[in-house]
Amino acid sequence: MISEHDRTRISQAIHDAEKTTAGEIVVVVARQANAYRAIPALLGLFVALLVPWPLIWFTELGPSRIFLIQLVVACGLNLVFAWPRVHLALVPGSIKRARAHEAAVREFASHGLSRTQGRTGILIYVAAAERYAEIIADIGVADRAGPAAWQEIIADLVEAIRREKPADGLLRAVHRAGVILAEHAPPGAQDRNELPNKVVIL
């Protein structure tokens, strides 16, 4: 997904960006935001529940034979749906976006971004499988910059993920986020690096 070399480049970009601002940048990259186990399993069971009806209406098969066919269909579908590409394709886009957003909010809290001096931390979150990106800014920056400031960065990052170049997209995102932070949260006399600059891979 992101090579060790690319992680070093992104970490250096974070370091360089934070030299110009009191803000803190954390980058988190998840291979997948959620396992989505329930939806494919429920879909397989739903299809299996429909299987007996045409067999009852149009064949003379007995109940035990129909039950066996239903069981085979349920097991077969669950095996097919367990294949990662099929599994993810079955999950509606709205659910994937909601789960990825929930994961981003959890990462924002778990990395201490709400506890920085001046509340000027931002999270750049990527869920690669969902092709989802989000920037969450703490109140010290969000109130000054506004949500529109991040939209172009997110759009560019999502496009980079779609083209399977997430590292390049993240480098640009860190640089552009640094410019916004430098404008709205310039460095102070007592400014220090409060959070690690390394890329977090989940």
PDB file of N, CA and C in Angstrom, residues 12-64:
ATOM      1  N   GLN A  12       8.772  13.154   6.649  1.00  0.00           N
ATOM      2  CA  GLN A  12       9.596  14.344   6.449  1.00  0.00           C
ATOM      3  C   GLN A  12       8.735  15.532   6.022  1.00  0.00           C
ATOM      4  N   ALA A  13       7.743  15.272   5.188  1.00  0.00           N
ATOM      5  CA  ALA A  13       6.834  16.344   4.756  1.00  0.00           C
ATOM      6  C   ALA A  13       6.056  16.901   5.950  1.00  0.00           C
ATOM      7  N   ILE A  14       5.631  16.012   6.858  1.00  0.00           N
ATOM      8  CA  ILE A  14       4.944  16.468   8.076  1.00  0.00           C
ATOM      9  C   ILE A  14       5.886  17.346   8.900  1.00  0.00           C
ATOM     10  N   HIS A  15       7.110  16.866   9.060  1.00  0.00           N
ATOM     11  CA  HIS A  15       8.113  17.629   9.830  1.00  0.00           C
ATOM     12  C   HIS A  15       8.317  19.015   9.221  1.00  0.00           C
ATOM     13  N   ASP A  16       8.469  19.074   7.903  1.00  0.00           N
ATOM     14  CA  ASP A  16       8.689  20.358   7.221  1.00  0.00           C
ATOM     15  C   ASP A  16       7.480  21.279   7.354  1.00  0.00           C
ATOM     16  N   ALA A  17       6.273  20.707   7.221  1.00  0.00           N
ATOM     17  CA  ALA A  17       5.047  21.516   7.309  1.00  0.00           C
ATOM     18  C   ALA A  17       4.887  22.095   8.708  1.00  0.00           C
ATOM     19  N   GLU A  18       5.220  21.305   9.736  1.00  0.00           N
ATOM     20  CA  GLU A  18       5.023  21.750  11.116  1.00  0.00           C
ATOM     21  C   GLU A  18       6.039  22.803  11.548  1.00  0.00           C
ATOM     22  N   LYS A  19       7.089  22.987  10.765  1.00  0.00           N
ATOM     23  CA  LYS A  19       8.037  24.065  11.065  1.00  0.00           C
ATOM     24  C   LYS A  19       7.410  25.438  10.884  1.00  0.00           C
ATOM     25  N   THR A  20       6.365  25.500  10.058  1.00  0.00           N
ATOM     26  CA  THR A  20       5.760  26.789   9.709  1.00  0.00           C
ATOM     27  C   THR A  20       4.482  27.078  10.476  1.00  0.00           C
ATOM     28  N   THR A  21       4.130  26.220  11.437  1.00  0.00           N
ATOM     29  CA  THR A  21       2.839  26.370  12.104  1.00  0.00           C
ATOM     30  C   THR A  21       2.889  25.841  13.536  1.00  0.00           C
ATOM     31  N   ALA A  22       1.948  26.294  14.338  1.00  0.00           N
ATOM     32  CA  ALA A  22       1.766  25.740  15.675  1.00  0.00           C
ATOM     33  C   ALA A  22       0.904  24.488  15.633  1.00  0.00           C
ATOM     34  N   GLY A  23       0.374  24.197  14.462  1.00  0.00           N
ATOM     35  CA  GLY A  23      -0.505  23.034  14.315  1.00  0.00           C
ATOM     36  C   GLY A  23       0.258  21.724  14.300  1.00  0.00           C
ATOM     37  N   GLU A  24      -0.487  20.646  14.506  1.00  0.00           N
ATOM     38  CA  GLU A  24       0.061  19.285  14.471  1.00  0.00           C
ATOM     39  C   GLU A  24      -0.680  18.487  13.402  1.00  0.00           C
ATOM     40  N   ILE A  25       0.069  17.741  12.598  1.00  0.00           N
ATOM     41  CA  ILE A  25      -0.515  16.930  11.534  1.00  0.00           C
ATOM     42  C   ILE A  25      -0.256  15.460  11.842  1.00  0.00           C
ATOM     43  N   VAL A  26      -1.320  14.664  11.817  1.00  0.00           N
ATOM     44  CA  VAL A  26      -1.200  13.217  11.975  1.00  0.00           C
ATOM     45  C   VAL A  26      -1.798  12.557  10.739  1.00  0.00           C
ATOM     46  N   VAL A  27      -1.060  11.622  10.156  1.00  0.00           N
ATOM     47  CA  VAL A  27      -1.528  10.890   8.974  1.00  0.00           C
ATOM     48  C   VAL A  27      -1.773   9.437   9.363  1.00  0.00           C
ATOM     49  N   VAL A  28      -2.985   8.968   9.105  1.00  0.00           N
ATOM     50  CA  VAL A  28      -3.355   7.575   9.384  1.00  0.00           C
ATOM     51  C   VAL A  28      -3.863   6.950   8.097  1.00  0.00           C
ATOM     52  N   VAL A  29      -3.290   5.799   7.757  1.00  0.00           N
ATOM     53  CA  VAL A  29      -3.709   5.072   6.558  1.00  0.00           C
ATOM     54  C   VAL A  29      -4.191   3.687   6.975  1.00  0.00           C
ATOM     55  N   ALA A  30      -5.453   3.394   6.706  1.00  0.00           N
ATOM     56  CA  ALA A  30      -6.025   2.083   7.015  1.00  0.00           C
ATOM     57  C   ALA A  30      -6.228   1.310   5.721  1.00  0.00           C
ATOM     58  N   ARG A  31      -5.866   0.040   5.733  1.00  0.00           N
ATOM     59  CA  ARG A  31      -6.130  -0.784   4.545  1.00  0.00           C
ATOM     60  C   ARG A  31      -7.630  -0.878   4.286  1.00  0.00           C
ATOM     61  N   GLN A  32      -8.413  -0.977   5.372  1.00  0.00           N
ATOM     62  CA  GLN A  32      -9.868  -1.040   5.267  1.00  0.00           C
ATOM     63  C   GLN A  32     -10.442  -0.521   6.569  1.00  0.00           C
ATOM     64  N   ALA A  33     -11.470   0.305   6.475  1.00  0.00           N
ATOM     65  CA  ALA A  33     -12.011   0.945   7.678  1.00  0.00           C
ATOM     66  C   ALA A  33     -12.812   0.002   8.556  1.00  0.00           C
ATOM     67  N   ASN A  34     -13.406  -1.021   7.953  1.00  0.00           N
ATOM     68  CA  ASN A  34     -14.285  -1.910   8.702  1.00  0.00           C
ATOM     69  C   ASN A  34     -14.282  -3.283   8.029  1.00  0.00           C
ATOM     70  N   ALA A  35     -14.568  -4.336   8.788  1.00  0.00           N
ATOM     71  CA  ALA A  35     -14.592  -5.688   8.216  1.00  0.00           C
ATOM     72  C   ALA A  35     -15.893  -5.983   7.467  1.00  0.00           C
ATOM     73  N   TYR A  36     -16.973  -5.266   7.783  1.00  0.00           N
ATOM     74  CA  TYR A  36     -18.271  -5.433   7.115  1.00  0.00           C
ATOM     75  C   TYR A  36     -18.705  -6.905   7.084  1.00  0.00           C
ATOM     76  N   ARG A  37     -18.579  -7.613   8.173  1.00  0.00           N
ATOM     77  CA  ARG A  37     -18.900  -9.041   8.179  1.00  0.00           C
ATOM     78  C   ARG A  37     -20.398  -9.298   8.038  1.00  0.00           C
ATOM     79  N   ALA A  38     -21.217  -8.443   8.622  1.00  0.00           N
ATOM     80  CA  ALA A  38     -22.648  -8.738   8.711  1.00  0.00           C
ATOM     81  C   ALA A  38     -23.362  -8.664   7.366  1.00  0.00           C
ATOM     82  N   ILE A  39     -23.049  -7.640   6.560  1.00  0.00           N
ATOM     83  CA  ILE A  39     -23.848  -7.394   5.351  1.00  0.00           C
ATOM     84  C   ILE A  39     -23.750  -8.535   4.345  1.00  0.00           C
ATOM     85  N   PRO A  40     -22.558  -8.992   3.941  1.00  0.00           N
ATOM     86  CA  PRO A  40     -22.501 -10.122   2.999  1.00  0.00           C
ATOM     87  C   PRO A  40     -23.126 -11.391   3.560  1.00  0.00           C
ATOM     88  N   ALA A  41     -22.938 -11.644   4.861  1.00  0.00           N
ATOM     89  CA  ALA A  41     -23.530 -12.837   5.477  1.00  0.00           C
ATOM     90  C   ALA A  41     -25.059 -12.773   5.436  1.00  0.00           C
ATOM     91  N   LEU A  42     -25.605 -11.603   5.760  1.00  0.00           N
ATOM     92  CA  LEU A  42     -27.060 -11.438   5.723  1.00  0.00           C
ATOM     93  C   LEU A  42     -27.600 -11.573   4.314  1.00  0.00           C
ATOM     94  N   LEU A  43     -26.868 -11.048   3.326  1.00  0.00           N
ATOM     95  CA  LEU A  43     -27.302 -11.159   1.932  1.00  0.00           C
ATOM     96  C   LEU A  43     -27.311 -12.621   1.488  1.00  0.00           C
ATOM     97  N   GLY A  44     -26.269 -13.372   1.869  1.00  0.00           N
ATOM     98  CA  GLY A  44     -26.222 -14.795   1.536  1.00  0.00           C
ATOM     99  C   GLY A  44     -27.373 -15.563   2.145  1.00  0.00           C
ATOM    100  N   LEU A  45     -27.695 -15.269   3.393  1.00  0.00           N
ATOM    101  CA  LEU A  45     -28.809 -15.941   4.062  1.00  0.00           C
ATOM    102  C   LEU A  45     -30.155 -15.554   3.440  1.00  0.00           C
ATOM    103  N   PHE A  46     -30.267 -14.291   3.039  1.00  0.00           N
ATOM    104  CA  PHE A  46     -31.520 -13.839   2.417  1.00  0.00           C
ATOM    105  C   PHE A  46     -31.766 -14.577   1.102  1.00  0.00           C
ATOM    106  N   VAL A  47     -30.721 -14.697   0.274  1.00  0.00           N
ATOM    107  CA  VAL A  47     -30.859 -15.424  -0.998  1.00  0.00           C
ATOM    108  C   VAL A  47     -31.204 -16.888  -0.728  1.00  0.00           C
ATOM    109  N   ALA A  48     -30.541 -17.464   0.280  1.00  0.00           N
ATOM    110  CA  ALA A  48     -30.811 -18.862   0.621  1.00  0.00           C
ATOM    111  C   ALA A  48     -32.263 -19.055   1.057  1.00  0.00           C
ATOM    112  N   LEU A  49     -32.844 -18.056   1.720  1.00  0.00           N
ATOM    113  CA  LEU A  49     -34.253 -18.149   2.131  1.00  0.00           C
ATOM    114  C   LEU A  49     -35.202 -18.127   0.934  1.00  0.00           C
ATOM    115  N   LEU A  50     -34.782 -17.505  -0.157  1.00  0.00           N
ATOM    116  CA  LEU A  50     -35.631 -17.437  -1.349  1.00  0.00           C
ATOM    117  C   LEU A  50     -35.571 -18.707  -2.193  1.00  0.00           C
ATOM    118  N   VAL A  51     -34.482 -19.456  -2.045  1.00  0.00           N
ATOM    119  CA  VAL A  51     -34.248 -20.627  -2.890  1.00  0.00           C
ATOM    120  C   VAL A  51     -35.384 -21.661  -2.845  1.00  0.00           C
ATOM    121  N   PRO A  52     -35.953 -21.995  -1.689  1.00  0.00           N
ATOM    122  CA  PRO A  52     -36.966 -23.072  -1.660  1.00  0.00           C
ATOM    123  C   PRO A  52     -38.226 -22.795  -2.478  1.00  0.00           C
ATOM    124  N   TRP A  53     -38.597 -21.508  -2.617  1.00  0.00           N
ATOM    125  CA  TRP A  53     -39.905 -21.220  -3.212  1.00  0.00           C
ATOM    126  C   TRP A  53     -40.040 -21.690  -4.652  1.00  0.00           C
ATOM    127  N   PRO A  54     -39.117 -21.378  -5.552  1.00  0.00           N
ATOM    128  CA  PRO A  54     -39.272 -21.924  -6.915  1.00  0.00           C
ATOM    129  C   PRO A  54     -39.176 -23.451  -6.948  1.00  0.00           C
ATOM    130  N   LEU A  55     -38.423 -24.032  -6.017  1.00  0.00           N
ATOM    131  CA  LEU A  55     -38.332 -25.495  -5.973  1.00  0.00           C
ATOM    132  C   LEU A  55     -39.654 -26.112  -5.520  1.00  0.00           C
ATOM    133  N   ILE A  56     -40.329 -25.439  -4.594  1.00  0.00           N
ATOM    134  CA  ILE A  56     -41.637 -25.915  -4.124  1.00  0.00           C
ATOM    135  C   ILE A  56     -42.680 -25.783  -5.221  1.00  0.00           C
ATOM    136  N   TRP A  57     -42.639 -24.637  -5.933  1.00  0.00           N
ATOM    137  CA  TRP A  57     -43.666 -24.360  -6.941  1.00  0.00           C
ATOM    138  C   TRP A  57     -43.482 -25.185  -8.217  1.00  0.00           C
ATOM    139  N   PHE A  58     -42.242 -25.371  -8.648  1.00  0.00           N
ATOM    140  CA  PHE A  58     -42.006 -25.912  -9.985  1.00  0.00           C
ATOM    141  C   PHE A  58     -41.355 -27.293 -10.008  1.00  0.00           C
ATOM    142  N   THR A  59     -41.099 -27.888  -8.851  1.00  0.00           N
ATOM    143  CA  THR A  59     -40.511 -29.234  -8.823  1.00  0.00           C
ATOM    144  C   THR A  59     -41.293 -30.104  -7.846  1.00  0.00           C
ATOM    145  N   GLU A  60     -40.968 -31.372  -7.847  1.00  0.00           N
ATOM    146  CA  GLU A  60     -41.605 -32.303  -6.922  1.00  0.00           C
ATOM    147  C   GLU A  60     -40.612 -32.793  -5.873  1.00  0.00           C
ATOM    148  N   LEU A  61     -39.588 -32.005  -5.629  1.00  0.00           N
ATOM    149  CA  LEU A  61     -38.588 -32.371  -4.635  1.00  0.00           C
ATOM    150  C   LEU A  61     -39.206 -32.364  -3.234  1.00  0.00           C
ATOM    151  N   GLY A  62     -38.736 -33.288  -2.413  1.00  0.00           N
ATOM    152  CA  GLY A  62     -39.221 -33.380  -1.042  1.00  0.00           C
ATOM    153  C   GLY A  62     -38.560 -32.339  -0.149  1.00  0.00           C
ATOM    154  N   PRO A  63     -39.126 -32.152   1.056  1.00  0.00           N
ATOM    155  CA  PRO A  63     -38.602 -31.143   1.985  1.00  0.00           C
ATOM    156  C   PRO A  63     -37.129 -31.331   2.341  1.00  0.00           C
ATOM    157  N   SER A  64     -36.720 -32.580   2.545  1.00  0.00           N
ATOM    158  CA  SER A  64     -35.320 -32.807   2.932  1.00  0.00           C
ATOM    159  C   SER A  64     -34.366 -32.438   1.800  1.00  0.00           C
TER     160      SER A  64
END
